[in-house]
CSV table of C-alpha atoms and ligand atoms in Angstrom, one decimal:
chain,number,residue,atom,x,y,z
A,2,MET,CA,11.8,-0.5,2.2
A,3,PRO,CA,15.3,0.7,1.1
A,4,VAL,CA,16.1,4.4,1.9
A,5,LEU,CA,17.8,6.6,-0.7
A,6,SER,CA,19.3,9.8,0.5
A,7,LEU,CA,19.0,12.0,-2.6
A,8,ILE,CA,21.1,15.2,-2.5
A,9,ALA,CA,20.2,17.6,-5.3
A,10,CYS,CA,22.2,20.7,-6.3
A,11,ALA,CA,21.4,23.8,-8.4
A,12,ALA,CA,22.2,22.5,-11.8
A,13,GLY,CA,20.2,22.8,-15.0
A,14,GLY,CA,18.0,19.8,-15.4
A,15,ILE,CA,17.0,19.6,-11.8
A,16,HIS,CA,13.4,20.3,-12.9
A,17,GLY,CA,13.3,16.6,-14.1
A,18,LEU,CA,14.1,15.2,-10.7
A,19,ARG,CA,10.5,14.4,-9.7
A,20,PRO,CA,9.1,12.9,-12.9
A,21,SER,CA,12.2,11.2,-14.1
A,22,LEU,CA,13.9,10.0,-11.0
A,23,VAL,CA,11.8,10.3,-7.8
A,24,GLU,CA,8.5,9.1,-9.2
A,25,PRO,CA,10.0,5.9,-10.7
A,26,LEU,CA,11.9,5.1,-7.5
A,27,VAL,CA,8.9,5.6,-5.3
A,28,ARG,CA,7.0,3.2,-7.6
A,29,ASP,CA,9.9,0.7,-7.2
A,30,GLY,CA,9.4,0.9,-3.4
A,31,TRP,CA,12.2,3.2,-2.4
A,32,GLN,CA,11.8,5.7,0.4
A,33,VAL,CA,13.5,8.8,-1.0
A,34,ALA,CA,14.8,11.3,1.5
A,35,ILE,CA,15.6,14.6,-0.4
A,36,THR,CA,18.1,17.2,0.7
A,37,LEU,CA,18.7,20.3,-1.5
A,38,THR,CA,21.5,22.7,-1.6
A,39,PRO,CA,20.4,26.2,-0.5
A,40,THR,CA,20.3,27.4,-4.1
A,41,ALA,CA,18.4,24.4,-5.2
A,42,GLY,CA,16.0,24.9,-2.3
A,43,THR,CA,15.4,28.4,-3.5
A,44,TRP,CA,14.7,27.2,-7.0
A,45,LEU,CA,12.4,24.3,-6.0
A,46,SER,CA,10.5,26.0,-3.2
A,47,GLY,CA,9.9,29.0,-5.6
A,48,ASN,CA,8.1,26.8,-8.2
A,49,GLY,CA,6.2,24.5,-5.8
A,50,GLU,CA,8.4,21.5,-6.7
A,51,ALA,CA,9.8,21.1,-3.1
A,52,ALA,CA,6.2,20.8,-1.8
A,53,ALA,CA,5.3,18.3,-4.6
A,54,LEU,CA,8.4,16.2,-3.8
A,55,ALA,CA,7.5,16.2,0.0
A,56,GLU,CA,4.0,15.0,-0.8
A,57,LEU,CA,5.3,12.3,-3.2
A,58,THR,CA,7.9,11.0,-0.8
A,59,GLY,CA,6.1,11.5,2.5
A,60,LEU,CA,9.3,13.1,4.0
A,61,ALA,CA,10.3,16.6,4.6
A,62,VAL,CA,12.4,18.1,1.7
A,63,ARG,CA,15.4,19.6,3.5
A,64,TRP,CA,17.6,22.5,2.7
A,65,ASN,CA,18.2,23.9,6.2
A,66,SER,CA,19.9,22.2,9.1
A,67,ARG,CA,17.9,21.1,12.1
A,68,LEU,CA,18.2,22.9,15.4
A,69,PRO,CA,20.3,21.2,18.0
A,70,GLY,CA,17.8,19.0,20.0
A,71,GLU,CA,15.4,18.6,17.1
A,72,PRO,CA,15.0,15.0,15.8
A,73,ARG,CA,16.5,14.0,12.4
A,74,PRO,CA,13.7,14.4,9.9
A,75,HIS,CA,15.1,11.7,7.6
A,76,PRO,CA,15.5,7.9,8.1
A,77,GLU,CA,18.9,6.2,8.0
A,78,PRO,CA,20.0,5.8,4.4
A,79,ASP,CA,21.0,2.6,2.6
A,80,LEU,CA,22.3,4.5,-0.4
A,81,CYS,CA,23.2,8.1,-1.2
A,82,ALA,CA,22.9,9.7,-4.7
A,83,VAL,CA,24.2,13.2,-5.4
A,84,VAL,CA,22.0,14.0,-8.5
A,85,PRO,CA,22.5,16.4,-10.1
A,86,ALA,CA,25.9,17.4,-8.6
A,87,THR,CA,27.1,20.8,-9.6
A,88,ALA,CA,30.8,21.5,-10.3
A,89,ASN,CA,30.7,23.5,-7.0
A,90,ALA,CA,29.4,20.5,-5.1
A,91,VAL,CA,31.9,18.1,-6.6
A,92,ALA,CA,34.7,20.5,-5.4
A,93,LYS,CA,33.3,20.8,-2.0
A,94,LEU,CA,32.7,17.0,-1.6
A,95,ALA,CA,36.3,16.3,-2.8
A,96,LEU,CA,37.6,18.6,-0.1
A,97,GLY,CA,35.0,17.6,2.6
A,98,ILE,CA,33.5,21.1,2.8
A,99,SER,CA,30.2,20.9,4.7
A,100,ASP,CA,28.9,24.4,4.5
A,101,ASN,CA,25.2,23.5,4.2
A,102,GLN,CA,22.9,20.6,5.0
A,103,ALA,CA,23.3,18.9,1.7
A,104,MET,CA,27.0,18.9,1.8
A,105,THR,CA,27.0,17.9,5.5
A,106,ALA,CA,24.9,14.9,4.7
A,107,ALA,CA,26.8,13.9,1.6
A,108,ASN,CA,30.2,14.3,3.2
A,109,GLU,CA,29.1,12.2,6.1
A,110,MET,CA,28.0,9.4,3.8
A,111,ILE,CA,31.2,9.5,1.8
A,112,GLY,CA,33.0,8.9,5.1
A,113,ARG,CA,30.7,6.0,6.1
A,114,PRO,CA,31.7,2.6,4.7
A,115,ASP,CA,28.1,1.2,5.1
A,116,VAL,CA,26.5,3.7,2.7
A,117,PRO,CA,27.5,3.6,-0.9
A,118,VAL,CA,27.5,7.0,-2.7
A,119,LEU,CA,27.0,7.7,-6.3
A,120,ALA,CA,27.2,11.1,-8.0
A,121,PHE,CA,26.2,12.5,-11.4
A,122,PRO,CA,28.1,15.7,-12.0
A,123,CYS,CA,26.0,17.8,-14.3
A,124,ILE,CA,28.9,19.9,-15.7
A,125,ASN,CA,30.1,21.6,-18.9
A,126,LEU,CA,33.4,21.4,-20.7
A,127,ALA,CA,34.7,24.6,-18.9
A,128,HIS,CA,34.1,23.0,-15.5
A,129,THR,CA,36.2,20.0,-16.5
A,130,ARG,CA,39.0,22.3,-17.7
A,131,HIS,CA,39.5,23.9,-14.4
A,132,PRO,CA,42.9,22.8,-13.1
A,133,ALA,CA,41.5,21.3,-9.9
A,134,TRP,CA,38.8,19.2,-11.6
A,135,ALA,CA,40.8,16.1,-12.3
A,136,GLY,CA,42.0,16.1,-8.7
A,137,HIS,CA,38.5,16.4,-7.3
A,138,LEU,CA,37.4,13.3,-9.3
A,139,ALA,CA,40.4,11.4,-8.2
A,140,ALA,CA,39.8,12.2,-4.6
A,141,LEU,CA,36.1,11.1,-4.8
A,142,ARG,CA,37.1,7.9,-6.7
A,143,ALA,CA,39.6,7.1,-4.0
A,144,ALA,CA,36.7,7.4,-1.5
A,145,ASP,CA,34.8,4.8,-3.5
A,146,VAL,CA,32.2,7.3,-4.9
A,147,ASN,CA,30.6,5.9,-8.0
A,148,LEU,CA,31.0,8.8,-10.4
A,149,LEU,CA,28.7,8.8,-13.4
A,150,VAL,CA,31.0,10.7,-15.8
A,151,GLY,CA,32.1,10.1,-19.4
A,152,GLU,CA,31.1,10.8,-23.0
A,153,ASP,CA,28.8,7.7,-22.9
A,154,ILE,CA,26.8,9.1,-19.9
A,155,TRP,CA,27.0,12.9,-20.3
A,156,PRO,CA,28.7,14.0,-23.6
A,157,LEU,CA,30.7,17.2,-23.4
A,158,THR,CA,32.4,17.2,-26.7
A,159,THR,CA,29.7,15.6,-28.9
A,160,PRO,CA,26.0,16.5,-29.3
A,161,ARG,CA,23.7,14.8,-26.8
A,162,LYS,CA,21.2,12.4,-28.2
A,163,GLU,CA,18.4,13.2,-25.8
A,164,PRO,CA,17.3,16.4,-24.0
A,165,GLY,CA,17.6,16.5,-20.2
A,166,LEU,CA,19.8,14.6,-17.9
A,167,PRO,CA,20.7,10.9,-18.4
A,168,TRP,CA,17.8,9.8,-16.1
A,169,ALA,CA,17.6,6.3,-17.5
A,170,ARG,CA,21.3,5.6,-16.7
A,171,ILE,CA,21.0,7.2,-13.3
A,172,LEU,CA,18.0,5.1,-12.5
A,173,GLN,CA,19.8,2.0,-13.7
A,174,GLU,CA,22.8,2.7,-11.4
A,175,ILE,CA,20.5,3.2,-8.4
A,176,ARG,CA,18.4,0.1,-9.1
A,177,ALA,CA,21.6,-1.9,-9.3
A,178,TYR,CA,22.4,-1.5,-5.6
B,222,LIG,C1,19.9,28.3,-14.8
B,222,LIG,C2,21.2,27.9,-14.1
B,222,LIG,C3,21.7,26.6,-14.5
B,222,LIG,C4,22.9,26.2,-14.0
B,222,LIG,N1,23.3,24.9,-14.3
B,222,LIG,C5,24.5,24.4,-13.8
B,222,LIG,C6,24.9,23.2,-14.1
B,222,LIG,O1,24.3,22.4,-14.9
B,222,LIG,N2,26.0,22.7,-13.5
B,222,LIG,C7,26.8,23.5,-12.6
B,222,LIG,O2,27.8,23.0,-12.1
B,222,LIG,N3,26.4,24.7,-12.3
B,222,LIG,C8,25.2,25.2,-12.8
B,222,LIG,N4,24.8,26.5,-12.5
B,222,LIG,C9,25.6,27.2,-11.5
B,222,LIG,C10,25.2,26.8,-10.1
B,222,LIG,O3,23.8,27.0,-9.8
B,222,LIG,C11,26.1,27.7,-9.1
B,222,LIG,O4,27.5,27.3,-9.2
B,222,LIG,C12,25.6,27.5,-7.7
B,222,LIG,O5,26.4,28.3,-6.8
B,222,LIG,C13,25.7,26.0,-7.3
B,222,LIG,O6,25.2,25.9,-5.9
B,222,LIG,P1,25.1,24.5,-5.2
B,222,LIG,O7,26.3,23.7,-5.7
B,222,LIG,O8,25.2,24.8,-3.8
B,222,LIG,O9,23.8,23.9,-5.6
B,222,LIG,C14,23.6,27.0,-13.0
B,222,LIG,C15,23.1,28.2,-12.7
B,222,LIG,C16,21.9,28.7,-13.2
B,222,LIG,C17,21.4,30.0,-12.8
């Protein structure tokens, strides 16, 4: 059973994570090990989604680090997906900042040649106009992160055809590994 390490950040649209991404992947036979940023953990524990995701995947949904000496609660990943990635997380990953469990795990996988990493930045036009944005994308591309960006995936200057995140495209990318 392939293992997907799914890192989810506090971006609008995260409420679609279970029905639109995790349920289809579990049906496909993926083991999905979910780590949330602290803010995403607050959001998804507050509405019962973290518990529902844990029941669905059979694995703990993490947003805190383990204590030294505690075993790792997640299996070794075959693939890592940062979905959704906030502008904040993109900046941290580009710089290697690991100030929470989600960033720690994602940064480690970016540095591991044996674990491919893809990321869907769920961002708005203002995020992309920040002077550091282009450099962050370039740094992640140079590290072989498969960035799901562009008007065809997540339009920023034209109206979106469908509500919610581009789940079908994200699923397609994960299934292609
Ligand atoms: C309702 C709501 C929706 C948000 N949506 C986004 C978003 O789509 N993309 C984004 O980059 N930030 C978004 N933010 C801001 C992030 O939650 C904020 O920058 C947070 O610090 C990100 O934390 P994280 O990267 O550790 O998950 C949103 C905030 C709120 C309250």
